[in-house]
JSON list of C-alpha atoms in Angstrom, two decimals:
[
{"chain": "A", "resi": 1, "resn": "SER", "atom": "CA", "xyz": [110.85, 59.13, 104.33]},
{"chain": "A", "resi": 2, "resn": "GLN", "atom": "CA", "xyz": [113.25, 61.35, 102.47]},
{"chain": "A", "resi": 3, "resn": "THR", "atom": "CA", "xyz": [116.73, 60.28, 101.45]},
{"chain": "A", "resi": 4, "resn": "ILE", "atom": "CA", "xyz": [119.61, 62.02, 99.77]},
{"chain": "A", "resi": 5, "resn": "HIS", "atom": "CA", "xyz": [122.40, 60.27, 97.97]},
{"chain": "A", "resi": 6, "resn": "GLN", "atom": "CA", "xyz": [125.49, 61.62, 96.29]},
{"chain": "A", "resi": 7, "resn": "TRP", "atom": "CA", "xyz": [128.27, 59.98, 94.31]},
{"chain": "A", "resi": 8, "resn": "PRO", "atom": "CA", "xyz": [131.01, 59.18, 93.81]},
{"chain": "A", "resi": 9, "resn": "ALA", "atom": "CA", "xyz": [132.13, 58.93, 97.43]},
{"chain": "A", "resi": 10, "resn": "THR", "atom": "CA", "xyz": [135.79, 59.46, 96.63]},
{"chain": "A", "resi": 11, "resn": "LEU", "atom": "CA", "xyz": [137.73, 60.41, 93.56]},
{"chain": "A", "resi": 12, "resn": "VAL", "atom": "CA", "xyz": [141.24, 61.40, 92.61]},
{"chain": "A", "resi": 13, "resn": "GLN", "atom": "CA", "xyz": [141.47, 63.57, 89.53]},
{"chain": "A", "resi": 14, "resn": "PRO", "atom": "CA", "xyz": [144.43, 65.18, 87.73]},
{"chain": "A", "resi": 15, "resn": "VAL", "atom": "CA", "xyz": [144.65, 68.93, 87.36]},
{"chain": "A", "resi": 16, "resn": "GLY", "atom": "CA", "xyz": [142.83, 70.09, 84.27]},
{"chain": "A", "resi": 17, "resn": "SER", "atom": "CA", "xyz": [140.45, 67.14, 84.12]},
{"chain": "A", "resi": 18, "resn": "PRO", "atom": "CA", "xyz": [136.65, 67.53, 84.27]},
{"chain": "A", "resi": 19, "resn": "LEU", "atom": "CA", "xyz": [134.46, 66.85, 87.28]},
{"chain": "A", "resi": 20, "resn": "SER", "atom": "CA", "xyz": [130.92, 65.67, 87.75]},
{"chain": "A", "resi": 21, "resn": "LEU", "atom": "CA", "xyz": [129.37, 65.02, 91.15]},
{"chain": "A", "resi": 22, "resn": "GLU", "atom": "CA", "xyz": [125.76, 63.94, 91.27]},
{"chain": "A", "resi": 23, "resn": "CYS", "atom": "CA", "xyz": [123.15, 64.19, 93.96]},
{"chain": "A", "resi": 24, "resn": "THR", "atom": "CA", "xyz": [119.60, 62.92, 94.08]},
{"chain": "A", "resi": 25, "resn": "VAL", "atom": "CA", "xyz": [116.84, 63.31, 96.63]},
{"chain": "A", "resi": 26, "resn": "GLU", "atom": "CA", "xyz": [113.96, 60.90, 97.10]},
{"chain": "A", "resi": 27, "resn": "GLY", "atom": "CA", "xyz": [110.71, 61.17, 98.97]},
{"chain": "A", "resi": 28, "resn": "THR", "atom": "CA", "xyz": [110.02, 64.86, 98.53]},
{"chain": "A", "resi": 29, "resn": "SER", "atom": "CA", "xyz": [109.18, 67.26, 95.74]},
{"chain": "A", "resi": 30, "resn": "ASN", "atom": "CA", "xyz": [110.46, 70.72, 94.86]},
{"chain": "A", "resi": 31, "resn": "PRO", "atom": "CA", "xyz": [113.24, 70.68, 97.44]},
{"chain": "A", "resi": 32, "resn": "ASN", "atom": "CA", "xyz": [115.83, 73.39, 97.82]},
{"chain": "A", "resi": 33, "resn": "LEU", "atom": "CA", "xyz": [119.18, 71.88, 96.87]},
{"chain": "A", "resi": 34, "resn": "TYR", "atom": "CA", "xyz": [122.65, 72.93, 97.92]},
{"chain": "A", "resi": 35, "resn": "TRP", "atom": "CA", "xyz": [126.31, 72.22, 97.20]},
{"chain": "A", "resi": 36, "resn": "TYR", "atom": "CA", "xyz": [128.80, 72.95, 99.96]},
{"chain": "A", "resi": 37, "resn": "ARG", "atom": "CA", "xyz": [132.55, 72.53, 100.03]},
{"chain": "A", "resi": 38, "resn": "GLN", "atom": "CA", "xyz": [134.61, 71.89, 103.12]},
{"chain": "A", "resi": 39, "resn": "ALA", "atom": "CA", "xyz": [138.38, 72.26, 103.00]},
{"chain": "A", "resi": 40, "resn": "ALA", "atom": "CA", "xyz": [140.37, 70.09, 105.41]},
{"chain": "A", "resi": 41, "resn": "GLY", "atom": "CA", "xyz": [139.64, 71.14, 109.00]},
{"chain": "A", "resi": 42, "resn": "ARG", "atom": "CA", "xyz": [137.51, 74.06, 107.91]},
{"chain": "A", "resi": 43, "resn": "GLY", "atom": "CA", "xyz": [133.88, 75.09, 107.94]},
{"chain": "A", "resi": 44, "resn": "LEU", "atom": "CA", "xyz": [131.31, 74.79, 105.18]},
{"chain": "A", "resi": 45, "resn": "GLN", "atom": "CA", "xyz": [131.39, 77.06, 102.19]},
{"chain": "A", "resi": 46, "resn": "LEU", "atom": "CA", "xyz": [128.16, 77.37, 100.22]},
{"chain": "A", "resi": 47, "resn": "LEU", "atom": "CA", "xyz": [128.90, 77.01, 96.52]},
{"chain": "A", "resi": 48, "resn": "PHE", "atom": "CA", "xyz": [125.48, 76.84, 94.87]},
{"chain": "A", "resi": 49, "resn": "TYR", "atom": "CA", "xyz": [121.85, 76.53, 95.79]},
{"chain": "A", "resi": 50, "resn": "SER", "atom": "CA", "xyz": [118.75, 75.94, 93.74]},
{"chain": "A", "resi": 51, "resn": "VAL", "atom": "CA", "xyz": [115.09, 76.55, 94.46]},
{"chain": "A", "resi": 52, "resn": "GLY", "atom": "CA", "xyz": [113.81, 74.88, 91.30]},
{"chain": "A", "resi": 53, "resn": "ILE", "atom": "CA", "xyz": [114.65, 73.23, 87.99]},
{"chain": "A", "resi": 54, "resn": "GLY", "atom": "CA", "xyz": [117.12, 75.35, 86.06]},
{"chain": "A", "resi": 55, "resn": "GLN", "atom": "CA", "xyz": [117.35, 77.92, 88.87]},
{"chain": "A", "resi": 56, "resn": "ILE", "atom": "CA", "xyz": [120.89, 78.13, 90.21]},
{"chain": "A", "resi": 57, "resn": "SER", "atom": "CA", "xyz": [122.37, 80.73, 92.54]},
{"chain": "A", "resi": 58, "resn": "SER", "atom": "CA", "xyz": [126.13, 80.93, 92.75]},
{"chain": "A", "resi": 59, "resn": "GLU", "atom": "CA", "xyz": [127.73, 82.11, 95.93]},
{"chain": "A", "resi": 60, "resn": "VAL", "atom": "CA", "xyz": [131.39, 81.92, 95.01]},
{"chain": "A", "resi": 61, "resn": "PRO", "atom": "CA", "xyz": [132.72, 82.75, 91.54]},
{"chain": "A", "resi": 62, "resn": "GLN", "atom": "CA", "xyz": [135.10, 80.01, 90.46]},
{"chain": "A", "resi": 63, "resn": "ASN", "atom": "CA", "xyz": [135.61, 77.31, 87.88]},
{"chain": "A", "resi": 64, "resn": "LEU", "atom": "CA", "xyz": [132.77, 75.19, 89.21]},
{"chain": "A", "resi": 65, "resn": "SER", "atom": "CA", "xyz": [129.20, 75.16, 87.92]},
{"chain": "A", "resi": 66, "resn": "ALA", "atom": "CA", "xyz": [125.98, 73.51, 88.97]},
{"chain": "A", "resi": 67, "resn": "SER", "atom": "CA", "xyz": [122.93, 72.31, 87.12]},
{"chain": "A", "resi": 68, "resn": "ARG", "atom": "CA", "xyz": [119.51, 71.02, 88.09]},
{"chain": "A", "resi": 69, "resn": "PRO", "atom": "CA", "xyz": [118.15, 69.09, 85.14]},
{"chain": "A", "resi": 70, "resn": "GLN", "atom": "CA", "xyz": [115.38, 67.44, 87.15]},
{"chain": "A", "resi": 71, "resn": "ASP", "atom": "CA", "xyz": [113.46, 68.41, 90.27]},
{"chain": "A", "resi": 72, "resn": "ARG", "atom": "CA", "xyz": [115.42, 66.14, 92.58]},
{"chain": "A", "resi": 73, "resn": "GLN", "atom": "CA", "xyz": [118.77, 66.02, 90.82]},
{"chain": "A", "resi": 74, "resn": "PHE", "atom": "CA", "xyz": [121.64, 68.40, 91.40]},
{"chain": "A", "resi": 75, "resn": "ILE", "atom": "CA", "xyz": [124.97, 68.17, 89.59]},
{"chain": "A", "resi": 76, "resn": "LEU", "atom": "CA", "xyz": [128.27, 69.88, 90.37]},
{"chain": "A", "resi": 77, "resn": "SER", "atom": "CA", "xyz": [130.67, 70.17, 87.46]},
{"chain": "A", "resi": 78, "resn": "SER", "atom": "CA", "xyz": [133.95, 71.58, 86.35]},
{"chain": "A", "resi": 79, "resn": "LYS", "atom": "CA", "xyz": [135.55, 71.65, 82.93]},
{"chain": "A", "resi": 80, "resn": "LYS", "atom": "CA", "xyz": [139.10, 71.92, 84.29]},
{"chain": "A", "resi": 81, "resn": "LEU", "atom": "CA", "xyz": [139.94, 71.14, 87.90]},
{"chain": "A", "resi": 82, "resn": "LEU", "atom": "CA", "xyz": [142.45, 73.14, 89.90]},
{"chain": "A", "resi": 83, "resn": "LEU", "atom": "CA", "xyz": [144.52, 71.93, 92.84]},
{"chain": "A", "resi": 84, "resn": "SER", "atom": "CA", "xyz": [142.51, 74.29, 95.04]},
{"chain": "A", "resi": 85, "resn": "ASP", "atom": "CA", "xyz": [139.34, 72.39, 94.17]},
{"chain": "A", "resi": 86, "resn": "SER", "atom": "CA", "xyz": [140.39, 69.56, 96.49]},
{"chain": "A", "resi": 87, "resn": "GLY", "atom": "CA", "xyz": [138.09, 69.11, 99.43]},
{"chain": "A", "resi": 88, "resn": "PHE", "atom": "CA", "xyz": [135.01, 67.46, 100.78]},
{"chain": "A", "resi": 89, "resn": "TYR", "atom": "CA", "xyz": [131.82, 68.23, 98.85]},
{"chain": "A", "resi": 90, "resn": "LEU", "atom": "CA", "xyz": [128.43, 67.94, 100.45]},
{"chain": "A", "resi": 91, "resn": "CYS", "atom": "CA", "xyz": [125.09, 67.98, 98.74]},
{"chain": "A", "resi": 92, "resn": "ALA", "atom": "CA", "xyz": [122.10, 68.92, 100.87]},
{"chain": "A", "resi": 93, "resn": "TRP", "atom": "CA", "xyz": [118.37, 69.52, 100.65]},
{"chain": "A", "resi": 94, "resn": "SER", "atom": "CA", "xyz": [115.71, 71.36, 102.58]},
{"chain": "A", "resi": 95, "resn": "ARG", "atom": "CA", "xyz": [112.05, 72.10, 102.14]},
{"chain": "A", "resi": 96, "resn": "PRO", "atom": "CA", "xyz": [111.27, 75.40, 100.43]},
{"chain": "A", "resi": 97, "resn": "LYS", "atom": "CA", "xyz": [111.79, 78.72, 102.13]},
{"chain": "A", "resi": 98, "resn": "SER", "atom": "CA", "xyz": [110.77, 78.86, 105.75]},
{"chain": "A", "resi": 99, "resn": "SER", "atom": "CA", "xyz": [112.67, 79.00, 108.96]},
{"chain": "A", "resi": 100, "resn": "GLY", "atom": "CA", "xyz": [112.59, 75.76, 110.82]},
{"chain": "A", "resi": 101, "resn": "ASN", "atom": "CA", "xyz": [113.13, 73.64, 107.73]},
{"chain": "A", "resi": 102, "resn": "THR", "atom": "CA", "xyz": [116.12, 71.52, 108.56]},
{"chain": "A", "resi": 103, "resn": "ILE", "atom": "CA", "xyz": [118.84, 71.01, 105.99]},
{"chain": "A", "resi": 104, "resn": "TYR", "atom": "CA", "xyz": [119.84, 67.39, 105.43]},
{"chain": "A", "resi": 105, "resn": "PHE", "atom": "CA", "xyz": [123.12, 66.30, 103.96]},
{"chain": "A", "resi": 106, "resn": "GLY", "atom": "CA", "xyz": [124.31, 63.53, 101.70]},
{"chain": "A", "resi": 107, "resn": "GLU", "atom": "CA", "xyz": [127.20, 61.29, 102.55]},
{"chain": "A", "resi": 108, "resn": "GLY", "atom": "CA", "xyz": [129.77, 63.60, 101.00]},
{"chain": "A", "resi": 109, "resn": "SER", "atom": "CA", "xyz": [132.34, 63.22, 98.24]},
{"chain": "A", "resi": 110, "resn": "TRP", "atom": "CA", "xyz": [136.06, 63.42, 98.87]},
{"chain": "A", "resi": 111, "resn": "LEU", "atom": "CA", "xyz": [137.84, 65.04, 95.91]},
{"chain": "A", "resi": 112, "resn": "THR", "atom": "CA", "xyz": [141.60, 65.06, 95.62]},
{"chain": "A", "resi": 113, "resn": "VAL", "atom": "CA", "xyz": [143.09, 66.93, 92.69]},
{"chain": "A", "resi": 114, "resn": "VAL", "atom": "CA", "xyz": [146.65, 65.86, 91.92]},
{"chain": "B", "resi": 1, "resn": "ALA", "atom": "CA", "xyz": [123.37, 90.13, 106.88]},
{"chain": "B", "resi": 2, "resn": "GLN", "atom": "CA", "xyz": [123.27, 86.85, 108.73]},
{"chain": "B", "resi": 3, "resn": "LYS", "atom": "CA", "xyz": [126.24, 85.55, 110.70]},
{"chain": "B", "resi": 4, "resn": "ILE", "atom": "CA", "xyz": [127.05, 82.59, 112.94]},
{"chain": "B", "resi": 5, "resn": "THR", "atom": "CA", "xyz": [130.04, 82.61, 115.26]},
{"chain": "B", "resi": 6, "resn": "GLN", "atom": "CA", "xyz": [131.64, 79.69, 117.07]},
{"chain": "B", "resi": 7, "resn": "THR", "atom": "CA", "xyz": [134.59, 80.91, 119.11]},
{"chain": "B", "resi": 8, "resn": "GLN", "atom": "CA", "xyz": [135.86, 77.56, 120.42]},
{"chain": "B", "resi": 9, "resn": "PRO", "atom": "CA", "xyz": [138.04, 75.82, 117.83]},
{"chain": "B", "resi": 10, "resn": "GLY", "atom": "CA", "xyz": [138.59, 72.86, 120.14]},
{"chain": "B", "resi": 11, "resn": "MET", "atom": "CA", "xyz": [137.14, 71.53, 123.37]},
{"chain": "B", "resi": 12, "resn": "PHE", "atom": "CA", "xyz": [137.98, 68.64, 125.67]},
{"chain": "B", "resi": 13, "resn": "VAL", "atom": "CA", "xyz": [135.62, 66.94, 128.08]},
{"chain": "B", "resi": 14, "resn": "GLN", "atom": "CA", "xyz": [135.93, 64.00, 130.42]},
{"chain": "B", "resi": 15, "resn": "GLU", "atom": "CA", "xyz": [133.74, 61.04, 129.66]},
{"chain": "B", "resi": 16, "resn": "LYS", "atom": "CA", "xyz": [130.38, 61.21, 131.49]},
{"chain": "B", "resi": 17, "resn": "GLU", "atom": "CA", "xyz": [130.73, 64.94, 132.10]},
{"chain": "B", "resi": 18, "resn": "ALA", "atom": "CA", "xyz": [128.59, 67.64, 130.49]},
{"chain": "B", "resi": 19, "resn": "VAL", "atom": "CA", "xyz": [129.99, 70.10, 127.95]},
{"chain": "B", "resi": 20, "resn": "THR", "atom": "CA", "xyz": [128.71, 73.34, 126.44]},
{"chain": "B", "resi": 21, "resn": "LEU", "atom": "CA", "xyz": [129.58, 74.38, 122.91]},
{"chain": "B", "resi": 22, "resn": "ASP", "atom": "CA", "xyz": [129.11, 78.07, 122.25]},
{"chain": "B", "resi": 23, "resn": "CYS", "atom": "CA", "xyz": [127.29, 79.65, 119.33]},
{"chain": "B", "resi": 24, "resn": "THR", "atom": "CA", "xyz": [126.24, 83.26, 118.77]},
{"chain": "B", "resi": 25, "resn": "TYR", "atom": "CA", "xyz": [124.29, 84.56, 115.84]},
{"chain": "B", "resi": 26, "resn": "ASP", "atom": "CA", "xyz": [123.35, 87.82, 114.23]},
{"chain": "B", "resi": 27, "resn": "THR", "atom": "CA", "xyz": [120.28, 88.57, 112.16]},
{"chain": "B", "resi": 28, "resn": "SER", "atom": "CA", "xyz": [117.74, 91.32, 111.85]},
{"chain": "B", "resi": 29, "resn": "ASP", "atom": "CA", "xyz": [115.03, 88.90, 110.75]},
{"chain": "B", "resi": 30, "resn": "PRO", "atom": "CA", "xyz": [112.59, 88.22, 113.61]},
{"chain": "B", "resi": 31, "resn": "SER", "atom": "CA", "xyz": [111.82, 84.71, 112.34]},
{"chain": "B", "resi": 32, "resn": "TYR", "atom": "CA", "xyz": [114.71, 82.29, 112.17]},
{"chain": "B", "resi": 33, "resn": "GLY", "atom": "CA", "xyz": [115.80, 78.78, 113.01]},
{"chain": "B", "resi": 34, "resn": "LEU", "atom": "CA", "xyz": [118.91, 77.58, 114.76]},
{"chain": "B", "resi": 35, "resn": "PHE", "atom": "CA", "xyz": [120.46, 74.16, 114.24]},
{"chain": "B", "resi": 36, "resn": "TRP", "atom": "CA", "xyz": [123.30, 72.02, 115.48]},
{"chain": "B", "resi": 37, "resn": "TYR", "atom": "CA", "xyz": [125.05, 69.36, 113.44]},
{"chain": "B", "resi": 38, "resn": "LYS", "atom": "CA", "xyz": [127.63, 66.73, 114.32]},
{"chain": "B", "resi": 39, "resn": "GLN", "atom": "CA", "xyz": [130.33, 65.74, 111.86]},
{"chain": "B", "resi": 40, "resn": "PRO", "atom": "CA", "xyz": [132.33, 62.65, 112.83]},
{"chain": "B", "resi": 41, "resn": "SER", "atom": "CA", "xyz": [135.58, 61.80, 111.09]},
{"chain": "B", "resi": 42, "resn": "SER", "atom": "CA", "xyz": [133.65, 59.92, 108.40]},
{"chain": "B", "resi": 43, "resn": "GLY", "atom": "CA", "xyz": [132.45, 63.30, 107.13]},
{"chain": "B", "resi": 44, "resn": "GLU", "atom": "CA", "xyz": [128.68, 62.89, 107.24]},
{"chain": "B", "resi": 45, "resn": "MET", "atom": "CA", "xyz": [126.74, 65.79, 108.72]},
{"chain": "B", "resi": 46, "resn": "ILE", "atom": "CA", "xyz": [124.24, 64.59, 111.29]},
{"chain": "B", "resi": 47, "resn": "PHE", "atom": "CA", "xyz": [121.37, 66.82, 112.37]},
{"chain": "B", "resi": 48, "resn": "LEU", "atom": "CA", "xyz": [121.13, 67.02, 116.16]},
{"chain": "B", "resi": 49, "resn": "ILE", "atom": "CA", "xyz": [118.69, 69.65, 117.30]},
{"chain": "B", "resi": 50, "resn": "TYR", "atom": "CA", "xyz": [116.58, 72.62, 116.17]},
{"chain": "B", "resi": 51, "resn": "GLN", "atom": "CA", "xyz": [115.34, 75.78, 117.92]},
{"chain": "B", "resi": 52, "resn": "GLY", "atom": "CA", "xyz": [112.88, 78.23, 116.43]},
{"chain": "B", "resi": 53, "resn": "SER", "atom": "CA", "xyz": [113.10, 81.91, 117.24]},
{"chain": "B", "resi": 54, "resn": "TYR", "atom": "CA", "xyz": [109.54, 81.93, 118.58]},
{"chain": "B", "resi": 55, "resn": "ASP", "atom": "CA", "xyz": [109.87, 78.77, 120.62]},
{"chain": "B", "resi": 56, "resn": "GLN", "atom": "CA", "xyz": [109.22, 79.49, 124.28]},
{"chain": "B", "resi": 57, "resn": "GLN", "atom": "CA", "xyz": [111.15, 76.53, 125.61]},
{"chain": "B", "resi": 58, "resn": "ASN", "atom": "CA", "xyz": [114.67, 75.33, 124.98]},
{"chain": "B", "resi": 59, "resn": "ALA", "atom": "CA", "xyz": [114.86, 72.40, 122.61]},
{"chain": "B", "resi": 60, "resn": "THR", "atom": "CA", "xyz": [115.97, 69.03, 123.91]},
{"chain": "B", "resi": 61, "resn": "GLU", "atom": "CA", "xyz": [116.78, 65.77, 122.09]},
{"chain": "B", "resi": 62, "resn": "GLY", "atom": "CA", "xyz": [118.01, 63.01, 124.33]},
{"chain": "B", "resi": 63, "resn": "ARG", "atom": "CA", "xyz": [121.40, 64.05, 125.72]},
{"chain": "B", "resi": 64, "resn": "TYR", "atom": "CA", "xyz": [121.40, 67.21, 123.62]},
{"chain": "B", "resi": 65, "resn": "SER", "atom": "CA", "xyz": [119.82, 70.46, 124.72]},
{"chain": "B", "resi": 66, "resn": "LEU", "atom": "CA", "xyz": [119.97, 73.91, 123.24]},
{"chain": "B", "resi": 67, "resn": "ASN", "atom": "CA", "xyz": [120.43, 76.80, 125.64]},
{"chain": "B", "resi": 68, "resn": "PHE", "atom": "CA", "xyz": [118.63, 79.53, 123.72]},
{"chain": "B", "resi": 69, "resn": "GLN", "atom": "CA", "xyz": [119.13, 83.07, 125.01]},
{"chain": "B", "resi": 70, "resn": "LYS", "atom": "CA", "xyz": [117.40, 85.33, 122.53]},
{"chain": "B", "resi": 71, "resn": "ALA", "atom": "CA", "xyz": [118.44, 88.65, 124.05]},
{"chain": "B", "resi": 72, "resn": "ARG", "atom": "CA", "xyz": [122.06, 87.59, 123.94]},
{"chain": "B", "resi": 73, "resn": "LYS", "atom": "CA", "xyz": [121.65, 86.01, 120.51]},
{"chain": "B", "resi": 74, "resn": "SER", "atom": "CA", "xyz": [123.23, 82.81, 121.69]},
{"chain": "B", "resi": 75, "resn": "ALA", "atom": "CA", "xyz": [122.30, 79.20, 121.01]},
{"chain": "B", "resi": 76, "resn": "ASN", "atom": "CA", "xyz": [124.72, 77.02, 122.93]},
{"chain": "B", "resi": 77, "resn": "LEU", "atom": "CA", "xyz": [124.63, 73.25, 122.63]},
{"chain": "B", "resi": 78, "resn": "VAL", "atom": "CA", "xyz": [124.81, 71.28, 125.86]},
{"chain": "B", "resi": 79, "resn": "ILE", "atom": "CA", "xyz": [125.78, 67.62, 125.71]},
{"chain": "B", "resi": 80, "resn": "SER", "atom": "CA", "xyz": [125.15, 65.77, 128.93]},
{"chain": "B", "resi": 81, "resn": "ALA", "atom": "CA", "xyz": [126.93, 62.60, 130.05]},
{"chain": "B", "resi": 82, "resn": "SER", "atom": "CA", "xyz": [129.53, 62.74, 127.28]},
{"chain": "B", "resi": 83, "resn": "GLN", "atom": "CA", "xyz": [130.44, 59.53, 125.51]},
{"chain": "B", "resi": 84, "resn": "LEU", "atom": "CA", "xyz": [133.52, 58.62, 123.52]},
{"chain": "B", "resi": 85, "resn": "GLY", "atom": "CA", "xyz": [131.37, 58.56, 120.41]},
{"chain": "B", "resi": 86, "resn": "ASP", "atom": "CA", "xyz": [130.61, 62.25, 120.88]},
{"chain": "B", "resi": 87, "resn": "SER", "atom": "CA", "xyz": [134.10, 63.11, 119.70]},
{"chain": "B", "resi": 88, "resn": "ALA", "atom": "CA", "xyz": [133.50, 65.01, 116.46]},
{"chain": "B", "resi": 89, "resn": "MET", "atom": "CA", "xyz": [133.19, 68.44, 114.88]},
{"chain": "B", "resi": 90, "resn": "TYR", "atom": "CA", "xyz": [130.07, 70.34, 115.82]},
{"chain": "B", "resi": 91, "resn": "PHE", "atom": "CA", "xyz": [128.54, 73.05, 113.66]},
{"chain": "B", "resi": 92, "resn": "CYS", "atom": "CA", "xyz": [125.98, 75.66, 114.57]},
{"chain": "B", "resi": 93, "resn": "ALA", "atom": "CA", "xyz": [123.76, 76.90, 111.74]},
{"chain": "B", "resi": 94, "resn": "MET", "atom": "CA", "xyz": [120.93, 79.34, 111.11]},
{"chain": "B", "resi": 95, "resn": "ASN", "atom": "CA", "xyz": [118.36, 80.07, 108.45]},
{"chain": "B", "resi": 96, "resn": "VAL", "atom": "CA", "xyz": [115.90, 82.93, 108.25]},
{"chain": "B", "resi": 97, "resn": "ASN", "atom": "CA", "xyz": [112.31, 82.95, 107.14]},
{"chain": "B", "resi": 98, "resn": "THR", "atom": "CA", "xyz": [112.96, 85.39, 104.33]},
{"chain": "B", "resi": 99, "resn": "GLY", "atom": "CA", "xyz": [115.70, 83.38, 102.64]},
{"chain": "B", "resi": 100, "resn": "ASN", "atom": "CA", "xyz": [116.70, 79.97, 101.35]},
{"chain": "B", "resi": 101, "resn": "GLN", "atom": "CA", "xyz": [120.23, 79.90, 102.66]},
{"chain": "B", "resi": 102, "resn": "PHE", "atom": "CA", "xyz": [121.68, 78.24, 105.72]},
{"chain": "B", "resi": 103, "resn": "TYR", "atom": "CA", "xyz": [124.58, 79.94, 107.47]},
{"chain": "B", "resi": 104, "resn": "PHE", "atom": "CA", "xyz": [127.16, 77.83, 109.26]},
{"chain": "B", "resi": 105, "resn": "GLY", "atom": "CA", "xyz": [129.74, 78.58, 111.91]},
{"chain": "B", "resi": 106, "resn": "THR", "atom": "CA", "xyz": [133.33, 77.47, 111.60]},
{"chain": "B", "resi": 107, "resn": "GLY", "atom": "CA", "xyz": [132.80, 74.53, 113.94]},
{"chain": "B", "resi": 108, "resn": "THR", "atom": "CA", "xyz": [134.11, 73.26, 117.26]},
{"chain": "B", "resi": 109, "resn": "SER", "atom": "CA", "xyz": [136.16, 70.10, 117.54]},
{"chain": "B", "resi": 110, "resn": "LEU", "atom": "CA", "xyz": [135.10, 68.13, 120.61]},
{"chain": "B", "resi": 111, "resn": "THR", "atom": "CA", "xyz": [137.30, 65.42, 122.09]},
{"chain": "B", "resi": 112, "resn": "VAL", "atom": "CA", "xyz": [135.94, 63.17, 124.82]},
{"chain": "B", "resi": 113, "resn": "ILE", "atom": "CA", "xyz": [138.65, 61.85, 127.10]},
{"chain": "B", "resi": 114, "resn": "PRO", "atom": "CA", "xyz": [138.22, 58.41, 128.68]}
]
């Protein structure tokens, strides 16, 4: 069976510090990978998605970046965090393009920028 | 462009009663999938149910059923015999056959009253 894991689960970072959130998927190959952000009490905002190694599509221009160094690894980074970066970050995966392919989420990472 | 709309920010239901959470969608793609997710206060996103655009019958999964009305472009979630553990945020989502993205509504907060 497939599993998705992301870490760290929670972190408190000062403004201007770097960020690295990691996500790995097991039990499948060539998945589509996604990073979403959810502000408190709000819906999901798609930040990045990737259909393959080194292929990153950015949905929202900002100070965040994503990388996919391996097939089942997806990393969300920032060189300098802003207060507005606080939120709940969700990594997700789905099988390649086709309707009916469910998207599955990791446990989420709570980021507080202080 | 694809769009998902959830017009009920919050809903209340008595325990053991049924409740319907509304979702409408917009797409010009004839092949698409519709999904519902539950997000309890812990933050994890739990997949509940899926409906394909070509499916002839409404999807059901235990106490969850999806009332799919294609002409109206609606995909309402029906939860029967509500339980206290059903209290959570519920998100409707869609993907289309021609793309890799999943589109989410803004969510409905459901509270089950004892």
